[in-house]
């Protein structure tokens, strides 16, 4: 079984400041790693994913994440945030074999202040 | 349509009422998933279909929950005798393959409120 822990339930930052949203996972098998974003009253949209290869993954909207196997982490970063980045962010994992149902963290609410 | 479509978007049910939630996946997608997202929580897996076969229903919280996908495309999640704890957003997702899926496409969800 897998589990995902998002260490911060809320992160307030000022516009144009950098941000890091933290994610740690636990799994006894090999996993894929994902970050999804959820805007108010909308479904989940994939930001980026780590499948294999380079541990630094770049996604949409200027976000990137780094996979650290030894620390079982997959933190999300953006060097300069915008008001439009205000949303809920979910880290998720799925097994590399089988149906790949997603196991999500509890989410981090990112609030951008002007 | 181009994306996953769910209906209705909002549903208010009286306690004890039966409800049916519909999901239209992306055309041709083999895998279909249902998730339940309680307020302030991350989505939790309910059930999974590969074409018309329900291969995993380990996340269904009780026997009041039932899902089907009879023709391998549209899926319906049915909740019988709804309870207040069933209030949540129900998300549907589809993926193009049966295994080795690396991206799930989500619908906007159905917000169920049981009063």
PDB file of C-alpha atoms in Angstrom:
ATOM      1  CA  UNK A   1       0.000   0.000   0.000  1.00  0.00           C
ATOM      2  CA  UNK A   2       1.040   3.566  -0.569  1.00  0.00           C
ATOM      3  CA  UNK A   3       0.552   6.749   1.419  1.00  0.00           C
ATOM      4  CA  UNK A   4       1.214  10.406   0.673  1.00  0.00           C
ATOM      5  CA  UNK A   5       1.836  13.182   3.185  1.00  0.00           C
ATOM      6  CA  UNK A   6       1.639  16.826   2.255  1.00  0.00           C
ATOM      7  CA  UNK A   7       3.355  18.604   5.067  1.00  0.00           C
ATOM      8  CA  UNK A   8       1.559  21.941   4.789  1.00  0.00           C
ATOM      9  CA  UNK A   9      -2.213  22.287   4.622  1.00  0.00           C
ATOM     10  CA  UNK A  10      -1.991  25.993   3.745  1.00  0.00           C
ATOM     11  CA  UNK A  11       0.808  28.096   2.247  1.00  0.00           C
ATOM     12  CA  UNK A  12       0.382  31.874   1.954  1.00  0.00           C
ATOM     13  CA  UNK A  13       2.903  33.733  -0.188  1.00  0.00           C
ATOM     14  CA  UNK A  14       3.220  37.139  -1.776  1.00  0.00           C
ATOM     15  CA  UNK A  15       2.915  37.592  -5.517  1.00  0.00           C
ATOM     16  CA  UNK A  16       6.217  37.126  -7.391  1.00  0.00           C
ATOM     17  CA  UNK A  17       7.766  35.294  -4.417  1.00  0.00           C
ATOM     18  CA  UNK A  18       9.086  31.733  -4.747  1.00  0.00           C
ATOM     19  CA  UNK A  19       7.130  28.835  -3.288  1.00  0.00           C
ATOM     20  CA  UNK A  20       7.748  25.208  -2.347  1.00  0.00           C
ATOM     21  CA  UNK A  21       4.977  22.741  -1.585  1.00  0.00           C
ATOM     22  CA  UNK A  22       6.241  19.653   0.201  1.00  0.00           C
ATOM     23  CA  UNK A  23       5.271  16.049  -0.455  1.00  0.00           C
ATOM     24  CA  UNK A  24       6.569  12.817   1.051  1.00  0.00           C
ATOM     25  CA  UNK A  25       5.395   9.357   0.144  1.00  0.00           C
ATOM     26  CA  UNK A  26       5.640   5.801   1.393  1.00  0.00           C
ATOM     27  CA  UNK A  27       5.481   2.703  -0.782  1.00  0.00           C
ATOM     28  CA  UNK A  28       6.818  -0.852  -0.797  1.00  0.00           C
ATOM     29  CA  UNK A  29       6.731  -0.990  -4.600  1.00  0.00           C
ATOM     30  CA  UNK A  30       7.906   1.189  -7.445  1.00  0.00           C
ATOM     31  CA  UNK A  31       5.673   4.227  -8.034  1.00  0.00           C
ATOM     32  CA  UNK A  32       4.988   7.048 -10.417  1.00  0.00           C
ATOM     33  CA  UNK A  33       4.606  10.503  -8.860  1.00  0.00           C
ATOM     34  CA  UNK A  34       2.231  13.293  -9.795  1.00  0.00           C
ATOM     35  CA  UNK A  35       1.189  16.803  -8.873  1.00  0.00           C
ATOM     36  CA  UNK A  36      -2.362  17.899  -9.673  1.00  0.00           C
ATOM     37  CA  UNK A  37      -3.930  21.348  -9.311  1.00  0.00           C
ATOM     38  CA  UNK A  38      -7.582  21.985  -8.506  1.00  0.00           C
ATOM     39  CA  UNK A  39      -9.048  25.416  -9.137  1.00  0.00           C
ATOM     40  CA  UNK A  40     -12.316  26.291  -7.341  1.00  0.00           C
ATOM     41  CA  UNK A  41     -15.283  24.239  -8.527  1.00  0.00           C
ATOM     42  CA  UNK A  42     -13.179  22.448 -11.105  1.00  0.00           C
ATOM     43  CA  UNK A  43     -11.728  18.995 -11.556  1.00  0.00           C
ATOM     44  CA  UNK A  44      -8.109  18.034 -11.186  1.00  0.00           C
ATOM     45  CA  UNK A  45      -5.578  19.098 -13.790  1.00  0.00           C
ATOM     46  CA  UNK A  46      -2.194  17.438 -14.150  1.00  0.00           C
ATOM     47  CA  UNK A  47       0.713  19.807 -13.438  1.00  0.00           C
ATOM     48  CA  UNK A  48       3.577  17.374 -13.901  1.00  0.00           C
ATOM     49  CA  UNK A  49       4.618  13.773 -13.420  1.00  0.00           C
ATOM     50  CA  UNK A  50       7.715  11.714 -12.699  1.00  0.00           C
ATOM     51  CA  UNK A  51       7.876   8.370 -14.442  1.00  0.00           C
ATOM     52  CA  UNK A  52      11.617   7.683 -14.773  1.00  0.00           C
ATOM     53  CA  UNK A  53      14.851   9.329 -15.841  1.00  0.00           C
ATOM     54  CA  UNK A  54      15.820  12.840 -14.801  1.00  0.00           C
ATOM     55  CA  UNK A  55      14.764  13.569 -11.254  1.00  0.00           C
ATOM     56  CA  UNK A  56      13.938  17.192 -12.073  1.00  0.00           C
ATOM     57  CA  UNK A  57      10.605  17.398 -13.828  1.00  0.00           C
ATOM     58  CA  UNK A  58       9.164  20.495 -15.455  1.00  0.00           C
ATOM     59  CA  UNK A  59       5.437  21.010 -15.817  1.00  0.00           C
ATOM     60  CA  UNK A  60       2.891  23.538 -16.927  1.00  0.00           C
ATOM     61  CA  UNK A  61       2.566  27.099 -15.658  1.00  0.00           C
ATOM     62  CA  UNK A  62       6.252  27.304 -14.699  1.00  0.00           C
ATOM     63  CA  UNK A  63       6.114  24.632 -12.001  1.00  0.00           C
ATOM     64  CA  UNK A  64       8.813  22.013 -11.451  1.00  0.00           C
ATOM     65  CA  UNK A  65       9.372  19.197  -9.003  1.00  0.00           C
ATOM     66  CA  UNK A  66      12.322  17.114  -7.907  1.00  0.00           C
ATOM     67  CA  UNK A  67      12.138  13.426  -7.099  1.00  0.00           C
ATOM     68  CA  UNK A  68      14.389  12.393  -4.231  1.00  0.00           C
ATOM     69  CA  UNK A  69      14.324   8.637  -3.825  1.00  0.00           C
ATOM     70  CA  UNK A  70      16.437   8.502  -0.669  1.00  0.00           C
ATOM     71  CA  UNK A  71      14.158  10.965   1.098  1.00  0.00           C
ATOM     72  CA  UNK A  72      11.009   9.652  -0.611  1.00  0.00           C
ATOM     73  CA  UNK A  73      10.044  13.207  -1.467  1.00  0.00           C
ATOM     74  CA  UNK A  74       8.613  14.985  -4.495  1.00  0.00           C
ATOM     75  CA  UNK A  75       8.479  18.691  -3.635  1.00  0.00           C
ATOM     76  CA  UNK A  76       6.847  21.177  -5.995  1.00  0.00           C
ATOM     77  CA  UNK A  77       8.453  24.546  -6.683  1.00  0.00           C
ATOM     78  CA  UNK A  78       7.858  27.723  -8.620  1.00  0.00           C
ATOM     79  CA  UNK A  79      10.374  30.599  -8.650  1.00  0.00           C
ATOM     80  CA  UNK A  80       7.781  33.387  -8.945  1.00  0.00           C
ATOM     81  CA  UNK A  81       4.068  32.934  -8.284  1.00  0.00           C
ATOM     82  CA  UNK A  82       1.110  34.818  -9.716  1.00  0.00           C
ATOM     83  CA  UNK A  83      -2.349  35.546  -8.359  1.00  0.00           C
ATOM     84  CA  UNK A  84      -3.692  32.987 -10.833  1.00  0.00           C
ATOM     85  CA  UNK A  85      -1.743  30.223  -9.040  1.00  0.00           C
ATOM     86  CA  UNK A  86      -4.174  30.409  -6.131  1.00  0.00           C
ATOM     87  CA  UNK A  87      -5.583  26.875  -5.941  1.00  0.00           C
ATOM     88  CA  UNK A  88      -5.419  23.544  -4.120  1.00  0.00           C
ATOM     89  CA  UNK A  89      -2.454  21.352  -5.004  1.00  0.00           C
ATOM     90  CA  UNK A  90      -2.427  17.582  -4.606  1.00  0.00           C
ATOM     91  CA  UNK A  91       0.508  15.229  -4.646  1.00  0.00           C
ATOM     92  CA  UNK A  92      -0.283  11.657  -5.729  1.00  0.00           C
ATOM     93  CA  UNK A  93       1.395   8.326  -6.400  1.00  0.00           C
ATOM     94  CA  UNK A  94       0.440   5.236  -8.343  1.00  0.00           C
ATOM     95  CA  UNK A  95       2.024   1.821  -8.731  1.00  0.00           C
ATOM     96  CA  UNK A  96       4.040   1.344 -11.913  1.00  0.00           C
ATOM     97  CA  UNK A  97       2.369  -2.018 -12.493  1.00  0.00           C
ATOM     98  CA  UNK A  98      -1.357  -2.721 -12.585  1.00  0.00           C
ATOM     99  CA  UNK A  99      -4.190  -0.264 -12.949  1.00  0.00           C
ATOM    100  CA  UNK A 100      -2.387   2.697 -11.445  1.00  0.00           C
ATOM    101  CA  UNK A 101      -5.150   4.012  -9.247  1.00  0.00           C
ATOM    102  CA  UNK A 102      -3.986   7.233  -7.647  1.00  0.00           C
ATOM    103  CA  UNK A 103      -3.326   7.669  -3.943  1.00  0.00           C
ATOM    104  CA  UNK A 104      -3.544  11.355  -3.017  1.00  0.00           C
ATOM    105  CA  UNK A 105      -2.252  13.511  -0.223  1.00  0.00           C
ATOM    106  CA  UNK A 106      -4.648  15.754   1.656  1.00  0.00           C
ATOM    107  CA  UNK A 107      -3.784  18.795  -0.400  1.00  0.00           C
ATOM    108  CA  UNK A 108      -2.069  22.146   0.118  1.00  0.00           C
ATOM    109  CA  UNK A 109      -4.018  25.344  -0.344  1.00  0.00           C
ATOM    110  CA  UNK A 110      -1.787  27.941  -1.977  1.00  0.00           C
ATOM    111  CA  UNK A 111      -2.927  31.509  -1.404  1.00  0.00           C
ATOM    112  CA  UNK A 112      -1.214  34.340  -3.245  1.00  0.00           C
ATOM    113  CA  UNK A 113      -1.364  37.764  -1.670  1.00  0.00           C
ATOM    114  CA  UNK A 114      -0.810  40.929  -3.741  1.00  0.00           C
TER     115      UNK A 114
ATOM    116  CA  UNK B   1     -16.763  16.151 -26.115  1.00  0.00           C
ATOM    117  CA  UNK B   2     -13.049  16.490 -25.628  1.00  0.00           C
ATOM    118  CA  UNK B   3     -12.931  15.845 -21.891  1.00  0.00           C
ATOM    119  CA  UNK B   4     -14.511  13.759 -19.172  1.00  0.00           C
ATOM    120  CA  UNK B   5     -18.067  14.871 -18.541  1.00  0.00           C
ATOM    121  CA  UNK B   6     -19.980  14.301 -15.310  1.00  0.00           C
ATOM    122  CA  UNK B   7     -23.632  14.934 -14.561  1.00  0.00           C
ATOM    123  CA  UNK B   8     -25.308  16.346 -12.670  1.00  0.00           C
ATOM    124  CA  UNK B   9     -22.784  18.920 -11.431  1.00  0.00           C
ATOM    125  CA  UNK B  10     -24.735  19.370  -8.213  1.00  0.00           C
ATOM    126  CA  UNK B  11     -27.161  17.050  -6.474  1.00  0.00           C
ATOM    127  CA  UNK B  12     -29.082  17.577  -3.263  1.00  0.00           C
ATOM    128  CA  UNK B  13     -30.624  14.430  -1.849  1.00  0.00           C
ATOM    129  CA  UNK B  14     -32.762  13.834   1.203  1.00  0.00           C
ATOM    130  CA  UNK B  15     -31.407  11.264   3.603  1.00  0.00           C
ATOM    131  CA  UNK B  16     -32.556   7.837   2.520  1.00  0.00           C
ATOM    132  CA  UNK B  17     -32.987   8.776  -1.131  1.00  0.00           C
ATOM    133  CA  UNK B  18     -31.212   6.870  -3.905  1.00  0.00           C
ATOM    134  CA  UNK B  19     -28.974   8.815  -6.320  1.00  0.00           C
ATOM    135  CA  UNK B  20     -27.249   8.047  -9.626  1.00  0.00           C
ATOM    136  CA  UNK B  21     -24.190   9.913 -10.844  1.00  0.00           C
ATOM    137  CA  UNK B  22     -23.104   9.709 -14.473  1.00  0.00           C
ATOM    138  CA  UNK B  23     -19.657   9.797 -16.051  1.00  0.00           C
ATOM    139  CA  UNK B  24     -18.902  10.086 -19.774  1.00  0.00           C
ATOM    140  CA  UNK B  25     -15.195   9.325 -20.229  1.00  0.00           C
ATOM    141  CA  UNK B  26     -13.031  10.455 -23.089  1.00  0.00           C
ATOM    142  CA  UNK B  27     -13.972   8.418 -26.152  1.00  0.00           C
ATOM    143  CA  UNK B  28     -11.879   5.288 -26.510  1.00  0.00           C
ATOM    144  CA  UNK B  29     -10.423   5.369 -23.005  1.00  0.00           C
ATOM    145  CA  UNK B  30     -10.123   1.896 -21.569  1.00  0.00           C
ATOM    146  CA  UNK B  31      -9.756   2.666 -17.865  1.00  0.00           C
ATOM    147  CA  UNK B  32     -12.298   4.494 -15.734  1.00  0.00           C
ATOM    148  CA  UNK B  33     -11.947   5.428 -12.073  1.00  0.00           C
ATOM    149  CA  UNK B  34     -14.296   6.859  -9.457  1.00  0.00           C
ATOM    150  CA  UNK B  35     -12.986   8.878  -6.520  1.00  0.00           C
ATOM    151  CA  UNK B  36     -14.693  10.458  -3.516  1.00  0.00           C
ATOM    152  CA  UNK B  37     -13.438  13.811  -2.250  1.00  0.00           C
ATOM    153  CA  UNK B  38     -14.731  14.922   1.149  1.00  0.00           C
ATOM    154  CA  UNK B  39     -14.551  18.598   2.044  1.00  0.00           C
ATOM    155  CA  UNK B  40     -10.983  19.663   2.717  1.00  0.00           C
ATOM    156  CA  UNK B  41      -9.537  16.255   1.815  1.00  0.00           C
ATOM    157  CA  UNK B  42      -7.753  14.675  -1.092  1.00  0.00           C
ATOM    158  CA  UNK B  43      -9.665  12.367  -3.415  1.00  0.00           C
ATOM    159  CA  UNK B  44      -9.973   8.745  -2.309  1.00  0.00           C
ATOM    160  CA  UNK B  45     -10.262   5.811  -4.684  1.00  0.00           C
ATOM    161  CA  UNK B  46     -13.626   4.076  -4.906  1.00  0.00           C
ATOM    162  CA  UNK B  47     -13.587   1.722  -7.880  1.00  0.00           C
ATOM    163  CA  UNK B  48     -11.940   0.951 -11.240  1.00  0.00           C
ATOM    164  CA  UNK B  49     -13.160  -0.412 -14.569  1.00  0.00           C
ATOM    165  CA  UNK B  50     -11.195  -1.769 -17.489  1.00  0.00           C
ATOM    166  CA  UNK B  51     -13.685  -1.587 -20.338  1.00  0.00           C
ATOM    167  CA  UNK B  52     -16.871  -3.091 -18.877  1.00  0.00           C
ATOM    168  CA  UNK B  53     -15.119  -5.181 -16.234  1.00  0.00           C
ATOM    169  CA  UNK B  54     -15.023  -3.859 -12.688  1.00  0.00           C
ATOM    170  CA  UNK B  55     -11.559  -4.979 -11.620  1.00  0.00           C
ATOM    171  CA  UNK B  56     -11.277  -3.228  -8.281  1.00  0.00           C
ATOM    172  CA  UNK B  57     -14.035  -2.103  -5.955  1.00  0.00           C
ATOM    173  CA  UNK B  58     -12.004  -2.143  -2.790  1.00  0.00           C
ATOM    174  CA  UNK B  59     -12.630   1.537  -2.063  1.00  0.00           C
ATOM    175  CA  UNK B  60     -16.429   1.427  -2.029  1.00  0.00           C
ATOM    176  CA  UNK B  61     -17.324   2.365   1.558  1.00  0.00           C
ATOM    177  CA  UNK B  62     -20.391   0.157   1.919  1.00  0.00           C
ATOM    178  CA  UNK B  63     -22.764  -2.090   0.013  1.00  0.00           C
ATOM    179  CA  UNK B  64     -24.957   0.966  -0.560  1.00  0.00           C
ATOM    180  CA  UNK B  65     -22.483   2.018  -3.240  1.00  0.00           C
ATOM    181  CA  UNK B  66     -22.678   0.368  -6.629  1.00  0.00           C
ATOM    182  CA  UNK B  67     -20.984   1.210  -9.934  1.00  0.00           C
ATOM    183  CA  UNK B  68     -21.422  -0.094 -13.437  1.00  0.00           C
ATOM    184  CA  UNK B  69     -20.072   0.432 -16.936  1.00  0.00           C
ATOM    185  CA  UNK B  70     -22.148  -2.008 -18.999  1.00  0.00           C
ATOM    186  CA  UNK B  71     -20.878  -1.133 -22.481  1.00  0.00           C
ATOM    187  CA  UNK B  72     -17.373  -0.089 -21.581  1.00  0.00           C
ATOM    188  CA  UNK B  73     -17.978   3.626 -22.016  1.00  0.00           C
ATOM    189  CA  UNK B  74     -20.462   5.554 -19.823  1.00  0.00           C
ATOM    190  CA  UNK B  75     -20.367   4.694 -16.133  1.00  0.00           C
ATOM    191  CA  UNK B  76     -22.907   5.236 -13.373  1.00  0.00           C
ATOM    192  CA  UNK B  77     -22.204   5.396  -9.655  1.00  0.00           C
ATOM    193  CA  UNK B  78     -25.305   4.634  -7.628  1.00  0.00           C
ATOM    194  CA  UNK B  79     -25.718   5.305  -3.937  1.00  0.00           C
ATOM    195  CA  UNK B  80     -28.682   3.755  -2.194  1.00  0.00           C
ATOM    196  CA  UNK B  81     -30.308   5.093   0.966  1.00  0.00           C
ATOM    197  CA  UNK B  82     -27.986   8.098   1.111  1.00  0.00           C
ATOM    198  CA  UNK B  83     -26.568   9.173   4.455  1.00  0.00           C
ATOM    199  CA  UNK B  84     -25.117  12.513   5.513  1.00  0.00           C
ATOM    200  CA  UNK B  85     -21.608  11.060   5.480  1.00  0.00           C
ATOM    201  CA  UNK B  86     -22.019  10.454   1.739  1.00  0.00           C
ATOM    202  CA  UNK B  87     -21.883  14.224   1.144  1.00  0.00           C
ATOM    203  CA  UNK B  88     -18.795  14.792  -0.989  1.00  0.00           C
ATOM    204  CA  UNK B  89     -17.600  15.554  -4.492  1.00  0.00           C
ATOM    205  CA  UNK B  90     -17.521  12.456  -6.658  1.00  0.00           C
ATOM    206  CA  UNK B  91     -14.831  12.586  -9.322  1.00  0.00           C
ATOM    207  CA  UNK B  92     -14.567  10.424 -12.396  1.00  0.00           C
ATOM    208  CA  UNK B  93     -11.326   9.939 -14.316  1.00  0.00           C
ATOM    209  CA  UNK B  94     -10.402   8.047 -17.454  1.00  0.00           C
ATOM    210  CA  UNK B  95      -7.130   6.817 -18.934  1.00  0.00           C
ATOM    211  CA  UNK B  96      -6.384   5.593 -22.442  1.00  0.00           C
ATOM    212  CA  UNK B  97      -4.952   2.177 -21.578  1.00  0.00           C
ATOM    213  CA  UNK B  98      -5.729  -0.708 -19.290  1.00  0.00           C
ATOM    214  CA  UNK B  99      -2.334  -0.785 -17.655  1.00  0.00           C
ATOM    215  CA  UNK B 100       0.774   1.328 -17.557  1.00  0.00           C
ATOM    216  CA  UNK B 101      -1.342   4.449 -17.423  1.00  0.00           C
ATOM    217  CA  UNK B 102       0.678   7.545 -16.838  1.00  0.00           C
ATOM    218  CA  UNK B 103      -2.067  10.159 -16.886  1.00  0.00           C
ATOM    219  CA  UNK B 104      -5.633  10.246 -15.668  1.00  0.00           C
ATOM    220  CA  UNK B 105      -8.049  12.848 -17.059  1.00  0.00           C
ATOM    221  CA  UNK B 106     -10.571  14.087 -14.522  1.00  0.00           C
ATOM    222  CA  UNK B 107     -14.077  15.404 -14.879  1.00  0.00           C
ATOM    223  CA  UNK B 108     -15.337  18.418 -12.945  1.00  0.00           C
ATOM    224  CA  UNK B 109     -17.085  16.225 -10.419  1.00  0.00           C
ATOM    225  CA  UNK B 110     -20.564  15.927  -8.959  1.00  0.00           C
ATOM    226  CA  UNK B 111     -21.084  17.650  -5.626  1.00  0.00           C
ATOM    227  CA  UNK B 112     -23.536  15.570  -3.596  1.00  0.00           C
ATOM    228  CA  UNK B 113     -25.151  17.120  -0.548  1.00  0.00           C
ATOM    229  CA  UNK B 114     -27.310  14.896   1.631  1.00  0.00           C
ATOM    230  CA  UNK B 115     -29.734  16.789   3.856  1.00  0.00           C
TER     231      UNK B 115
END
